[in-house]
Amino acid sequence: MEILEKIVESVMNGDVEKCEKFVKEALQQGIDPMEIVKEGLSKAMNIIGEKFQRLEIFLPDMILAADAVVAGIEIVKPKLKTKNDWKGEEGKVVLGTIQGDVHDIGKNIVKIMLETSDFEVFDLGRDVPVDRFIEKAEEVGADIIGMSALMTTTMVYMPVLIKKLKEMGIKNKYQVMVGGAPVLPEWADQIGAEGYGEDAMAAVGVAKRLMEDRKKKEIRHD
Amino acid sequence: MINFWDMIERSETGEILEEAKFDRRLSVKAKELVKKYEIKFHPEELIPSDDSLVDRVFQAGLELFLDLGIFCVDTRRLIKFNKEEVMEVLRKAPSKLKFGQGRDEAMMEYRGIEDQKEPFCGFTPVGNPVPEELFEKVVMSYAQEPMADSFSGPLITSLHGLSIKSGTPIEVEAAIWNAMKLREAARMAGRPGLGCHNFVSNAEKTDAIIAASRKDFGLLDGDGLLVAAIAELKVDYERLKKVAFLRHTEFSIGGLYGPLMGGYAGGPEGTAIVLLAHHFLGVLVFQADWHVSFPLHIHHVCNTTREMIWLLSIVGQALSRNTHLLKMANGFTAAGPCTEMVIYELVAYAIASTISGSDMDPAAVARNRHLEHCSGMEARIAAEAGHLVARMGLKRDKANTIVKKIISKYESQMEAAPIGKRFSECYDLGKLKPTQEYSELYERAKEELTSMGLDYSYL
């Protein structure tokens, strides 16, 4: 079996040790580090995501696979040509479950999918105050602020955050994506969120589209 | 018997653990127990008749609970109990509970598998959002139904033109408004003494709940409040504060549990074990008098797929055979009002619940997220099917045959289920009755369901 296929298999089995071993072997064989990422680690995670979508596997399997991917990336990272080759190549996302809301399974799945798709994720956890999102986004120079909510009494904090960004004159620095059980696409539009994910698995596609939009608008932090 | 103070003390002294590690422990343990107890979902055995399998689910749920404990989010500690404590509290749990008063009084009583006692039906739109001006009419559409043994309301998202935000003064106002309007709606529906099983659904924070918990706002003795576990097997101080308050009142406590199938617990088998274990959390941590299950499919956000119907049935049966707990199943459908699909989903859920010994709490429809997509008609459809199961003396094998036929009518549409019509589109708002279109749709479905073996002449 080709070494890249072995990496894919080890990720799909959630086997951290084997994944680390095969990534090291691939590097020793002189395979380009970026190819290891794209054709090994990322490829496996995409397959895992599709299987989860069909419920052929469940969340614990996906978490284990993500652990293997992260372990593999840690080994590859020093060998990449520039520090931005992997970590955060796609963009930086400040993520959290909005103020007053303690339900975070959906947000946790979004985190896994983004992290294993080359986004750098700053997970603020659950019940995150509006101001905390903004402070963190400013601190790390985020591209995207992602919020989730499970309740109608908490999703109403999403427009509060967007309004505050506008009042502070910094809305154009960030793309905002929202999701969660009570959040509908028309509501996301109405509050001025640029991105909406029907479910956690849709988040990567949405985030990538937002990053493309950003590039078109040439939004830069530096 | 373990008391409130013991439980709180354990939340402050139990093992310290990272939350992610708790999630993983749960995943690993659930998987291990599925194997150890040989629990297997079979897509053709949706209403299992194998009592040994049913009892193994109970044993696995108990072992998981004893091994894992409950995670307290605020203290980052485990609250654990031993087997004797669990069994004692189960023995002493109520097996009957009165809701309401006067001619609207209704008794929730323990039901067993294939019980011919009609199910207690708590009519509810669950958390469906509706406009403030329609709230009362929507509630009346549920409360006026003759099979409603208790009721609760939908949500409003704004009051006096302001968004209802968690933790704000508006939330307190909304909770009080909620309690008042529910009783007003019951009176207007001609059911002044109808018990309310969840007297506030507009608010989450404990201060708002306490503010609304007054009889002069319309609450009756025995009215209930649902206290929801954070899935899976977690609690926090916000929930424990509600318990601390409610245990001193004349209101009843309902434990609410909604683990995600496909989430941390794994597939249907692991989720069944975890859902069952939540009932121990309910009696020990929430001091719940009654229990509501709403397991959800992680992608479809409903509990009417094959796996979810099995899950509702097996957990209901496991609790019926091994406890005398008062337990309701809360139906969540993918399709919405005034669609053929929602009728079949509701009936499948009703059969699976009542045959397995559960009472019913129908229903959240259209995945519980589309504005004003709910009506009393959906609760009626489920309640009538549940009553039929009892009146016909249906047995599990026959119920299984019927449920499979019903599911085959809608399962291919699960992904793109129709959200149906708004309340104001499928009800005559003057007479407060389902439109002719909705009534005829139901009549046609009843003929079809009768041909499948659910005999509507028993109604």
XYZ file of C-alpha atoms in Angstrom:
681
model
C 0.000 0.000 0.000
C 1.236 3.479 -0.875
C 2.283 5.496 2.136
C -0.339 8.198 1.462
C -3.052 5.549 1.416
C -1.747 4.272 4.738
C -2.061 7.779 6.154
C -5.641 7.976 4.894
C -6.455 4.637 6.472
C -4.869 5.510 9.803
C -6.877 8.746 9.984
C -10.069 6.919 9.146
C -9.340 4.446 11.926
C -8.644 7.316 14.310
C -5.234 5.794 15.015
C -2.994 8.653 16.159
C 0.157 6.553 16.596
C -0.030 4.968 13.165
C -0.833 8.280 11.550
C 2.263 9.842 13.133
C 4.376 6.861 12.061
C 3.193 6.942 8.440
C 3.585 10.721 8.167
C 7.185 10.388 9.354
C 7.768 7.586 6.825
C 6.287 9.692 4.050
C 8.639 12.552 4.912
C 11.594 10.150 4.944
C 10.541 8.969 1.491
C 10.884 12.567 0.337
C 7.212 13.187 -0.370
C 6.367 16.879 -0.498
C 4.906 17.901 2.899
C 2.017 19.738 1.255
C 1.148 16.592 -0.693
C 1.100 14.634 2.563
C -1.388 17.140 3.900
C -3.592 17.342 0.842
C -3.496 13.755 -0.419
C -3.229 12.114 2.997
C -4.591 14.004 5.960
C -7.141 16.319 4.297
C -8.332 13.660 1.905
C -9.028 11.314 4.811
C -10.907 13.987 6.711
C -13.088 14.718 3.703
C -14.013 11.053 3.490
C -14.711 11.041 7.228
C -16.958 14.090 6.833
C -18.944 12.443 4.065
C -19.344 9.249 6.088
C -20.550 11.263 9.077
C -23.054 13.048 6.869
C -24.477 9.635 5.901
C -24.175 8.471 9.544
C -22.023 5.541 8.524
C -19.845 6.799 11.368
C -20.681 8.927 14.389
C -19.252 11.961 16.149
C -16.773 10.022 18.355
C -15.229 8.472 15.239
C -14.896 11.913 13.710
C -13.219 13.288 16.832
C -10.688 10.456 16.819
C -9.986 11.023 13.120
C -9.497 14.739 13.776
C -7.010 13.891 16.543
C -5.025 11.815 14.064
C -5.061 14.642 11.494
C -3.914 17.195 14.066
C -1.112 14.855 15.199
C -0.041 14.383 11.577
C -0.067 18.118 10.910
C 2.130 18.753 13.946
C 4.809 16.547 12.379
C 4.488 18.061 8.907
C 4.288 21.694 10.002
C 8.023 22.314 10.637
C 8.809 20.949 7.160
C 6.478 23.274 5.315
C 8.132 26.044 3.346
C 6.463 28.906 5.151
C 4.748 28.962 8.489
C 1.466 29.767 6.776
C 1.547 26.794 4.448
C -0.848 24.895 6.638
C -1.888 26.565 9.836
C -4.487 29.100 8.919
C -3.841 29.092 5.180
C -7.558 29.273 4.579
C -8.209 31.852 7.261
C -8.700 32.597 10.926
C -12.046 31.937 12.562
C -13.173 33.074 15.988
C -15.858 30.604 16.978
C -18.290 30.212 19.847
C -21.781 29.519 21.080
C -23.433 32.864 21.675
C -24.183 34.565 24.986
C -26.658 32.702 27.191
C -26.426 29.462 25.224
C -24.769 26.352 26.608
C -25.477 23.986 23.741
C -22.249 23.407 21.882
C -22.233 20.079 20.034
C -22.899 21.733 16.675
C -20.195 24.311 17.304
C -17.749 21.549 18.249
C -18.387 19.744 14.954
C -17.848 23.011 13.063
C -14.542 23.417 14.886
C -13.363 19.942 13.883
C -14.309 20.443 10.260
C -12.681 23.873 10.020
C -9.481 22.868 11.789
C -8.993 19.880 9.559
C -9.667 22.023 6.486
C -6.757 24.401 7.019
C -8.544 27.061 9.052
C -7.050 28.358 12.257
C -9.834 28.249 14.823
C -10.012 30.198 18.067
C -12.723 28.383 20.004
C -14.184 30.573 22.743
C -16.490 27.819 23.992
C -20.094 28.252 25.077
C -22.104 31.166 26.496
C -19.671 33.664 24.959
C -20.492 37.358 25.517
C -20.746 39.494 22.399
C -17.801 41.658 23.484
C -15.579 38.614 23.957
C -16.061 37.621 20.308
C -15.060 41.100 19.207
C -12.054 41.328 21.546
C -10.721 37.992 20.341
C -11.316 38.803 16.679
C -9.388 42.055 17.099
C -6.624 40.353 19.056
C -5.902 37.599 16.524
C -6.810 39.482 13.360
C -9.636 37.095 12.507
C -11.192 36.828 9.086
C -14.441 35.252 10.206
C -16.531 35.406 13.358
C -18.683 32.277 13.678
C -21.584 32.087 16.117
C -24.024 29.306 16.909
C -27.229 29.264 18.967
C -29.830 26.694 19.917
C -32.431 28.978 21.410
C -34.478 31.916 20.166
C -33.601 33.867 23.312
C -29.907 33.577 22.499
C -29.817 33.814 18.712
C -31.014 37.403 19.111
C -27.533 38.257 20.378
C -26.183 37.595 16.879
C -27.550 40.866 15.427
C -26.336 42.623 18.588
C -22.795 41.592 17.700
C -23.130 42.684 14.076
C -24.607 46.024 15.145
C -21.768 46.546 17.564
C -19.160 45.821 14.891
C -20.825 48.449 12.718
C -20.963 50.986 15.533
C -17.274 50.419 16.203
C -16.580 50.951 12.521
C -14.902 47.569 12.128
C -17.607 45.467 10.472
C -15.768 45.492 7.144
C -12.811 43.729 8.783
C -14.825 40.579 9.399
C -17.178 38.189 7.720
C -19.840 36.842 10.063
C -21.251 33.337 9.787
C -24.119 31.998 11.853
C -25.870 28.694 12.406
C -27.806 26.586 14.891
C -31.206 24.962 15.155
C -33.467 28.070 15.215
C -31.358 30.076 12.743
C -32.815 30.258 9.246
C -31.117 31.580 6.080
C -33.571 34.440 5.657
C -32.918 35.532 9.240
C -29.152 35.405 8.658
C -29.696 37.675 5.654
C -31.915 39.983 7.616
C -29.353 40.553 10.391
C -26.536 41.110 7.910
C -24.560 37.901 8.424
C -22.584 37.063 5.291
C -22.603 33.314 5.926
C -25.204 30.785 7.024
C -24.704 27.052 7.505
C -27.727 24.769 7.336
C -25.828 22.369 9.556
C -22.388 21.962 11.069
C -21.092 20.028 8.075
C -21.936 22.913 5.762
C -19.675 25.253 7.704
C -16.471 24.537 5.784
C -18.074 25.328 2.425
C -19.545 28.519 3.837
C -16.250 29.585 5.408
C -14.358 28.959 2.172
C -16.865 30.999 0.221
C -16.529 33.828 2.722
C -12.758 33.742 2.347
C -13.094 33.948 -1.427
C -15.391 36.931 -1.003
C -12.824 38.532 1.244
C -10.084 38.031 -1.286
C -12.253 39.619 -3.948
C -12.814 42.598 -1.699
C -9.095 42.549 -0.866
C -9.684 42.760 2.836
C -6.375 42.675 4.586
C -5.284 43.061 8.162
C -1.675 43.865 7.515
C -32.252 8.465 50.479
C -29.918 10.882 48.761
C -31.100 14.458 49.083
C -30.508 17.791 47.380
C -27.680 18.761 49.728
C -25.800 15.498 49.126
C -26.033 16.040 45.392
C -24.817 19.654 45.597
C -21.964 18.625 47.871
C -20.893 16.008 45.335
C -20.921 18.643 42.604
C -18.321 20.487 44.695
C -16.203 17.535 45.773
C -16.363 14.985 42.948
C -13.550 14.059 40.590
C -12.231 16.984 38.536
C -12.259 16.297 34.824
C -11.871 18.213 31.566
C -15.151 18.377 29.706
C -13.691 16.944 26.501
C -12.426 13.970 28.496
C -15.904 13.410 29.895
C -17.322 13.412 26.349
C -14.754 10.847 25.329
C -15.348 8.684 28.367
C -19.027 8.684 27.478
C -18.321 7.695 23.874
C -15.957 4.896 24.853
C -18.196 3.561 27.610
C -21.336 3.618 25.466
C -19.539 1.722 22.707
C -18.173 -0.809 25.208
C -21.611 -1.393 26.753
C -23.329 -1.808 23.380
C -20.906 -4.655 22.769
C -21.025 -6.126 26.272
C -24.836 -6.214 26.386
C -25.189 -7.219 22.721
C -27.544 -4.380 21.887
C -28.351 -4.215 18.216
C -30.696 -2.021 16.228
C -32.459 -3.925 13.471
C -34.216 -1.869 10.773
C -37.032 -4.438 10.571
C -37.588 -4.671 14.354
C -38.600 -1.104 15.151
C -40.882 -2.117 18.013
C -38.808 -4.893 19.559
C -40.648 -7.764 21.245
C -37.508 -9.224 22.782
C -37.784 -8.582 26.526
C -34.249 -9.757 27.093
C -32.924 -7.062 24.738
C -35.131 -4.494 26.474
C -33.743 -5.428 29.896
C -30.180 -5.371 28.611
C -30.695 -1.760 27.503
C -31.801 -0.935 31.044
C -28.803 -2.680 32.593
C -26.423 -0.983 30.166
C -27.942 2.438 30.944
C -27.565 1.804 34.654
C -23.956 0.654 34.301
C -23.113 3.691 32.183
C -24.654 6.042 34.745
C -22.870 4.420 37.693
C -19.539 4.309 35.912
C -19.605 7.734 34.314
C -21.659 9.961 36.622
C -22.898 13.420 35.661
C -20.649 16.253 34.566
C -21.242 19.587 36.306
C -20.171 22.255 33.849
C -19.686 24.999 36.444
C -17.492 23.037 38.866
C -15.906 20.788 36.201
C -16.538 17.867 38.523
C -18.354 14.571 38.335
C -21.449 13.928 40.426
C -21.591 10.201 41.064
C -24.092 7.860 42.673
C -24.002 4.218 43.706
C -26.425 1.498 42.697
C -28.276 1.446 46.013
C -28.945 5.181 45.740
C -30.285 4.792 42.212
C -32.519 1.854 43.061
C -33.880 3.533 46.173
C -34.830 6.728 44.380
C -36.443 4.692 41.606
C -38.505 2.789 44.166
C -39.686 6.022 45.745
C -40.392 7.911 42.523
C -44.054 8.842 41.968
C -46.122 6.487 39.836
C -48.997 8.908 39.457
C -49.318 12.673 39.316
C -52.297 14.977 39.081
C -52.389 17.821 36.598
C -55.045 20.527 36.533
C -58.183 20.920 38.586
C -61.969 20.656 38.478
C -63.440 19.098 35.378
C -60.116 19.514 33.555
C -58.176 17.456 36.080
C -56.138 14.599 34.590
C -53.985 11.915 36.133
C -50.649 10.893 34.693
C -50.116 7.285 35.751
C -47.444 4.692 35.153
C -48.048 2.781 31.921
C -46.584 -0.553 30.959
C -45.803 -2.203 27.632
C -48.970 -2.888 25.575
C -50.934 -1.124 28.317
C -54.623 -0.672 27.497
C -54.744 2.430 29.658
C -54.945 5.416 27.333
C -51.822 7.571 27.299
C -51.642 10.885 29.101
C -51.255 13.498 26.371
C -49.542 16.816 27.055
C -50.456 18.901 24.027
C -47.706 21.286 22.990
C -46.126 23.122 20.070
C -42.821 22.721 21.990
C -40.526 25.594 21.057
C -42.033 26.724 17.815
C -41.729 30.499 17.380
C -44.967 32.401 16.720
C -45.778 36.123 16.454
C -46.888 37.755 19.712
C -50.336 38.525 18.307
C -50.996 34.873 17.407
C -49.703 33.312 20.625
C -53.059 33.019 22.359
C -54.865 31.543 19.354
C -52.130 28.995 18.803
C -52.263 27.930 22.457
C -56.058 27.724 22.333
C -55.826 25.399 19.344
C -54.010 22.929 21.631
C -55.863 23.529 24.907
C -59.320 23.167 23.325
C -58.620 19.625 22.114
C -60.630 17.036 24.100
C -57.682 14.641 24.357
C -55.411 17.298 25.858
C -54.653 16.197 29.438
C -52.281 19.128 29.877
C -50.826 21.803 27.629
C -47.956 24.196 27.086
C -47.168 26.947 24.614
C -44.947 28.002 21.740
C -42.342 30.772 21.875
C -42.503 34.411 21.080
C -39.254 36.078 20.069
C -40.159 39.675 20.800
C -42.348 41.555 23.235
C -43.437 45.167 22.919
C -41.279 45.388 19.831
C -38.096 44.303 21.613
C -36.207 41.046 21.122
C -36.391 38.678 24.069
C -32.776 38.159 25.022
C -31.527 35.670 27.555
C -30.436 37.276 30.813
C -32.128 40.625 30.233
C -35.076 42.356 31.952
C -37.120 41.647 28.818
C -36.689 37.929 29.457
C -38.222 38.361 32.921
C -41.154 40.284 31.430
C -41.533 37.624 28.731
C -41.650 34.825 31.298
C -44.386 36.576 33.273
C -46.295 37.378 30.067
C -45.931 33.724 29.084
C -47.431 32.360 32.313
C -50.333 34.806 32.193
C -51.132 34.217 28.535
C -51.110 30.433 28.865
C -53.795 30.484 31.538
C -55.768 33.130 29.667
C -55.696 30.951 26.542
C -56.851 27.880 28.484
C -59.758 29.884 29.889
C -60.667 31.197 26.450
C -60.573 27.617 25.166
C -63.111 26.589 27.834
C -60.516 24.583 29.809
C -59.846 26.890 32.791
C -58.521 24.095 34.988
C -56.343 22.383 32.401
C -52.914 21.675 33.861
C -49.896 23.260 32.249
C -46.883 20.972 32.050
C -44.391 23.732 31.176
C -45.523 27.137 32.330
C -42.633 29.118 30.847
C -41.063 28.433 27.470
C -39.978 31.992 26.609
C -37.201 32.140 29.163
C -34.189 30.119 30.223
C -32.662 31.975 33.120
C -33.719 31.014 36.631
C -34.552 34.550 37.749
C -37.109 34.830 34.945
C -38.628 31.468 35.860
C -38.902 32.422 39.531
C -40.482 35.737 38.591
C -43.214 33.967 36.629
C -43.925 31.244 39.189
C -46.933 32.784 40.871
C -50.476 31.593 41.183
C -51.811 35.108 40.669
C -50.278 34.931 37.202
C -52.481 31.921 36.509
C -50.410 28.947 37.615
C -52.216 26.024 39.240
C -50.984 23.594 41.880
C -49.122 20.801 40.142
C -48.335 22.790 37.004
C -44.945 21.737 35.738
C -41.670 23.134 34.587
C -39.250 21.263 32.389
C -35.620 21.246 33.485
C -33.428 20.140 30.605
C -30.153 18.280 30.897
C -27.363 19.582 28.720
C -26.728 16.707 26.386
C -25.122 14.324 27.083
C -25.387 13.733 30.845
C -24.350 17.243 31.863
C -25.840 19.813 34.200
C -24.913 23.337 35.223
C -25.770 25.737 38.015
C -28.525 27.371 35.965
C -30.399 24.061 35.971
C -29.576 23.274 39.591
C -30.821 26.713 40.630
C -34.180 25.898 39.059
C -34.290 22.669 41.060
C -33.343 24.509 44.255
C -36.312 26.815 43.714
C -38.888 24.339 42.397
C -38.451 21.793 45.168
C -39.867 24.368 47.598
C -42.965 25.006 45.484
C -46.226 23.251 44.659
C -45.115 22.929 41.025
C -43.925 19.663 39.542
C -40.538 19.087 37.941
C -40.249 17.454 34.534
C -36.833 16.167 33.476
C -36.128 16.828 29.802
C -33.553 14.795 27.877
C -32.557 15.153 24.236
C -29.396 13.245 23.327
C -28.351 13.387 19.694
C -28.262 10.124 17.766
C -24.975 10.232 15.844
C -23.409 12.496 18.466
C -21.177 11.616 21.426
C -23.211 8.514 22.272
C -22.702 7.065 18.794
C -25.449 5.244 16.899
C -28.967 4.276 17.931
C -27.772 1.619 20.370
C -25.367 3.896 22.275
C -27.882 6.742 22.233
C -30.541 4.431 23.699
C -28.242 3.631 26.621
C -27.419 7.287 27.188
C -31.062 8.371 26.926
C -32.018 5.765 29.480
C -29.239 6.934 31.819
C -30.622 10.482 31.632
C -33.675 9.279 33.576
C -31.412 8.476 36.534
C -29.982 11.976 36.247
C -33.585 13.206 36.306
C -34.647 11.460 39.501
C -31.395 12.042 41.376
C -30.200 15.459 40.266
C -33.352 17.219 39.095
C -35.663 15.455 41.564
C -37.966 15.119 38.572
C -41.516 13.872 39.162
C -41.955 13.011 35.487
C -39.697 12.686 32.463
C -39.714 13.712 28.817
C -37.488 12.191 26.127
C -36.801 13.902 22.843
C -33.835 12.114 21.281
C -33.006 13.651 17.925
C -31.320 12.482 14.764
C -28.199 14.652 14.494
C -28.786 15.520 10.837
C -32.546 15.240 10.371
C -33.420 16.899 13.717
C -36.451 14.679 14.244
C -37.257 11.347 15.890
C -39.323 9.643 13.232
C -36.608 7.849 11.227
C -36.315 4.075 11.661
C -33.460 4.395 14.141
C -35.287 7.004 16.181
C -38.571 5.095 16.317
C -36.615 2.067 17.550
C -34.867 4.246 20.100
C -38.135 5.704 21.430
C -39.589 2.230 21.696
C -36.672 0.402 23.273
C -36.056 3.063 25.930
C -39.781 3.333 26.712
C -39.976 -0.440 27.089
C -36.804 -0.646 29.187
C -38.186 1.940 31.622
C -41.634 0.315 31.639
C -40.263 -3.110 32.532
C -37.782 -1.963 35.137
C -39.271 1.126 36.792
C -42.608 2.764 37.446
C -41.423 6.196 36.299
C -43.825 8.617 34.650
C -42.369 9.066 31.188
C -43.410 10.930 28.089
C -42.008 10.823 24.597
C -41.823 14.135 22.786
C -42.335 13.751 19.046
C -40.246 15.767 16.595
C -41.176 15.540 12.934
C -39.343 16.610 9.803
C -42.478 17.667 7.906
C -44.787 20.499 8.897
C -48.508 21.195 9.294
C -51.026 20.265 6.632
C -48.837 17.708 4.864
C -49.457 14.020 4.402
C -45.966 13.293 5.666
C -46.446 14.947 9.046
C -49.549 12.833 9.666
C -47.655 9.610 9.056
C -44.661 10.745 11.108
C -46.923 11.662 14.031
C -48.747 8.345 13.909
C -45.507 6.335 13.771
C -44.189 8.229 16.800
C -47.507 7.779 18.646
C -47.633 4.029 18.096
C -44.000 3.500 19.098
C -44.439 5.570 22.262
C -47.733 4.244 23.581
C -47.148 0.564 22.815
C -43.875 0.856 24.764
C -45.502 2.288 27.888
C -44.763 5.982 27.383
C -47.182 8.862 27.603
C -47.048 11.502 24.917
C -46.037 15.098 24.506
C -46.981 15.917 20.894
C -45.374 17.585 19.029
C -42.614 19.700 17.510
C -43.133 19.765 13.763
C -41.197 21.064 10.739
C -38.022 20.396 12.746
C -39.293 22.925 15.296
C -37.718 25.927 13.609
C -40.048 27.539 11.099
C -42.088 30.505 12.223
C -45.709 29.690 13.048
C -45.460 26.119 11.748
C -47.482 24.386 14.433
C -51.118 23.781 15.343
C -53.274 21.789 17.728
C -54.166 19.479 14.850
C -50.742 17.788 14.973
C -51.168 17.037 18.677
C -54.664 15.689 17.957
C -53.347 13.388 15.225
C -50.729 11.892 17.548
C -53.091 11.633 20.533
C -55.786 9.874 18.518
C -53.291 7.314 17.253
C -51.979 6.772 20.792
C -55.493 6.279 22.156
C -56.220 3.795 19.370
C -53.171 1.710 20.280
C -54.512 1.362 23.821
C -58.156 0.828 22.865
C -57.315 -1.796 20.251
C -55.095 -3.650 22.725
C -52.400 -3.640 20.066
C -49.455 -5.995 20.569
C -45.846 -5.213 19.775
C -45.461 -7.498 16.753
C -48.574 -6.101 15.103
C -47.496 -2.544 15.983
C -44.137 -3.245 14.389
C -45.805 -4.331 11.146
C -47.976 -1.210 11.067
C -45.134 1.186 11.899
C -42.943 -0.230 9.132
C -45.721 0.311 6.609
C -46.165 3.875 7.813
C -42.462 4.717 7.727
C -42.146 3.387 4.199
C -44.630 6.120 3.197
C -42.283 8.948 4.172
C -38.700 7.860 4.819
C -37.486 8.668 1.324
C -38.572 12.300 1.828
C -36.718 12.792 5.095
C -33.960 14.970 3.640
C -36.323 17.358 1.848
C -39.407 17.071 4.039
C -42.092 19.664 3.252
C -42.368 22.329 5.950
C -46.096 22.655 5.273
C -48.302 25.600 6.114
C -48.373 28.276 8.771
C -50.964 28.154 11.552
C -52.826 31.059 9.953
C -52.898 29.157 6.641
C -54.104 25.784 7.920
C -56.547 26.992 10.599
C -59.717 29.032 10.342
C -58.737 31.734 12.832
C -62.359 32.706 13.506
C -63.709 29.278 14.360
C -60.283 28.053 15.442
C -60.628 24.828 13.489
C -58.351 23.159 10.941
C -59.167 24.213 7.397
C -61.180 21.917 5.173
C -57.978 21.085 3.296
C -56.204 19.917 6.484
C -59.278 18.021 7.741
C -59.711 16.208 4.435
C -56.030 15.369 4.271
C -56.319 13.759 7.714
C -59.507 11.886 6.782
C -57.805 10.384 3.724
C -54.769 9.412 5.800
C -57.011 7.756 8.395
C -58.536 5.552 5.710
C -55.061 4.563 4.580
C -53.920 3.967 8.176
C -56.982 1.817 8.863
C -56.093 -0.320 5.862
C -52.612 -0.704 7.390
C -54.108 -2.072 10.624
C -54.688 0.981 12.847
C -58.446 0.822 13.122
C -59.932 4.304 13.448
C -63.409 2.906 14.134
C -62.194 2.467 17.739
C -62.135 6.230 18.218
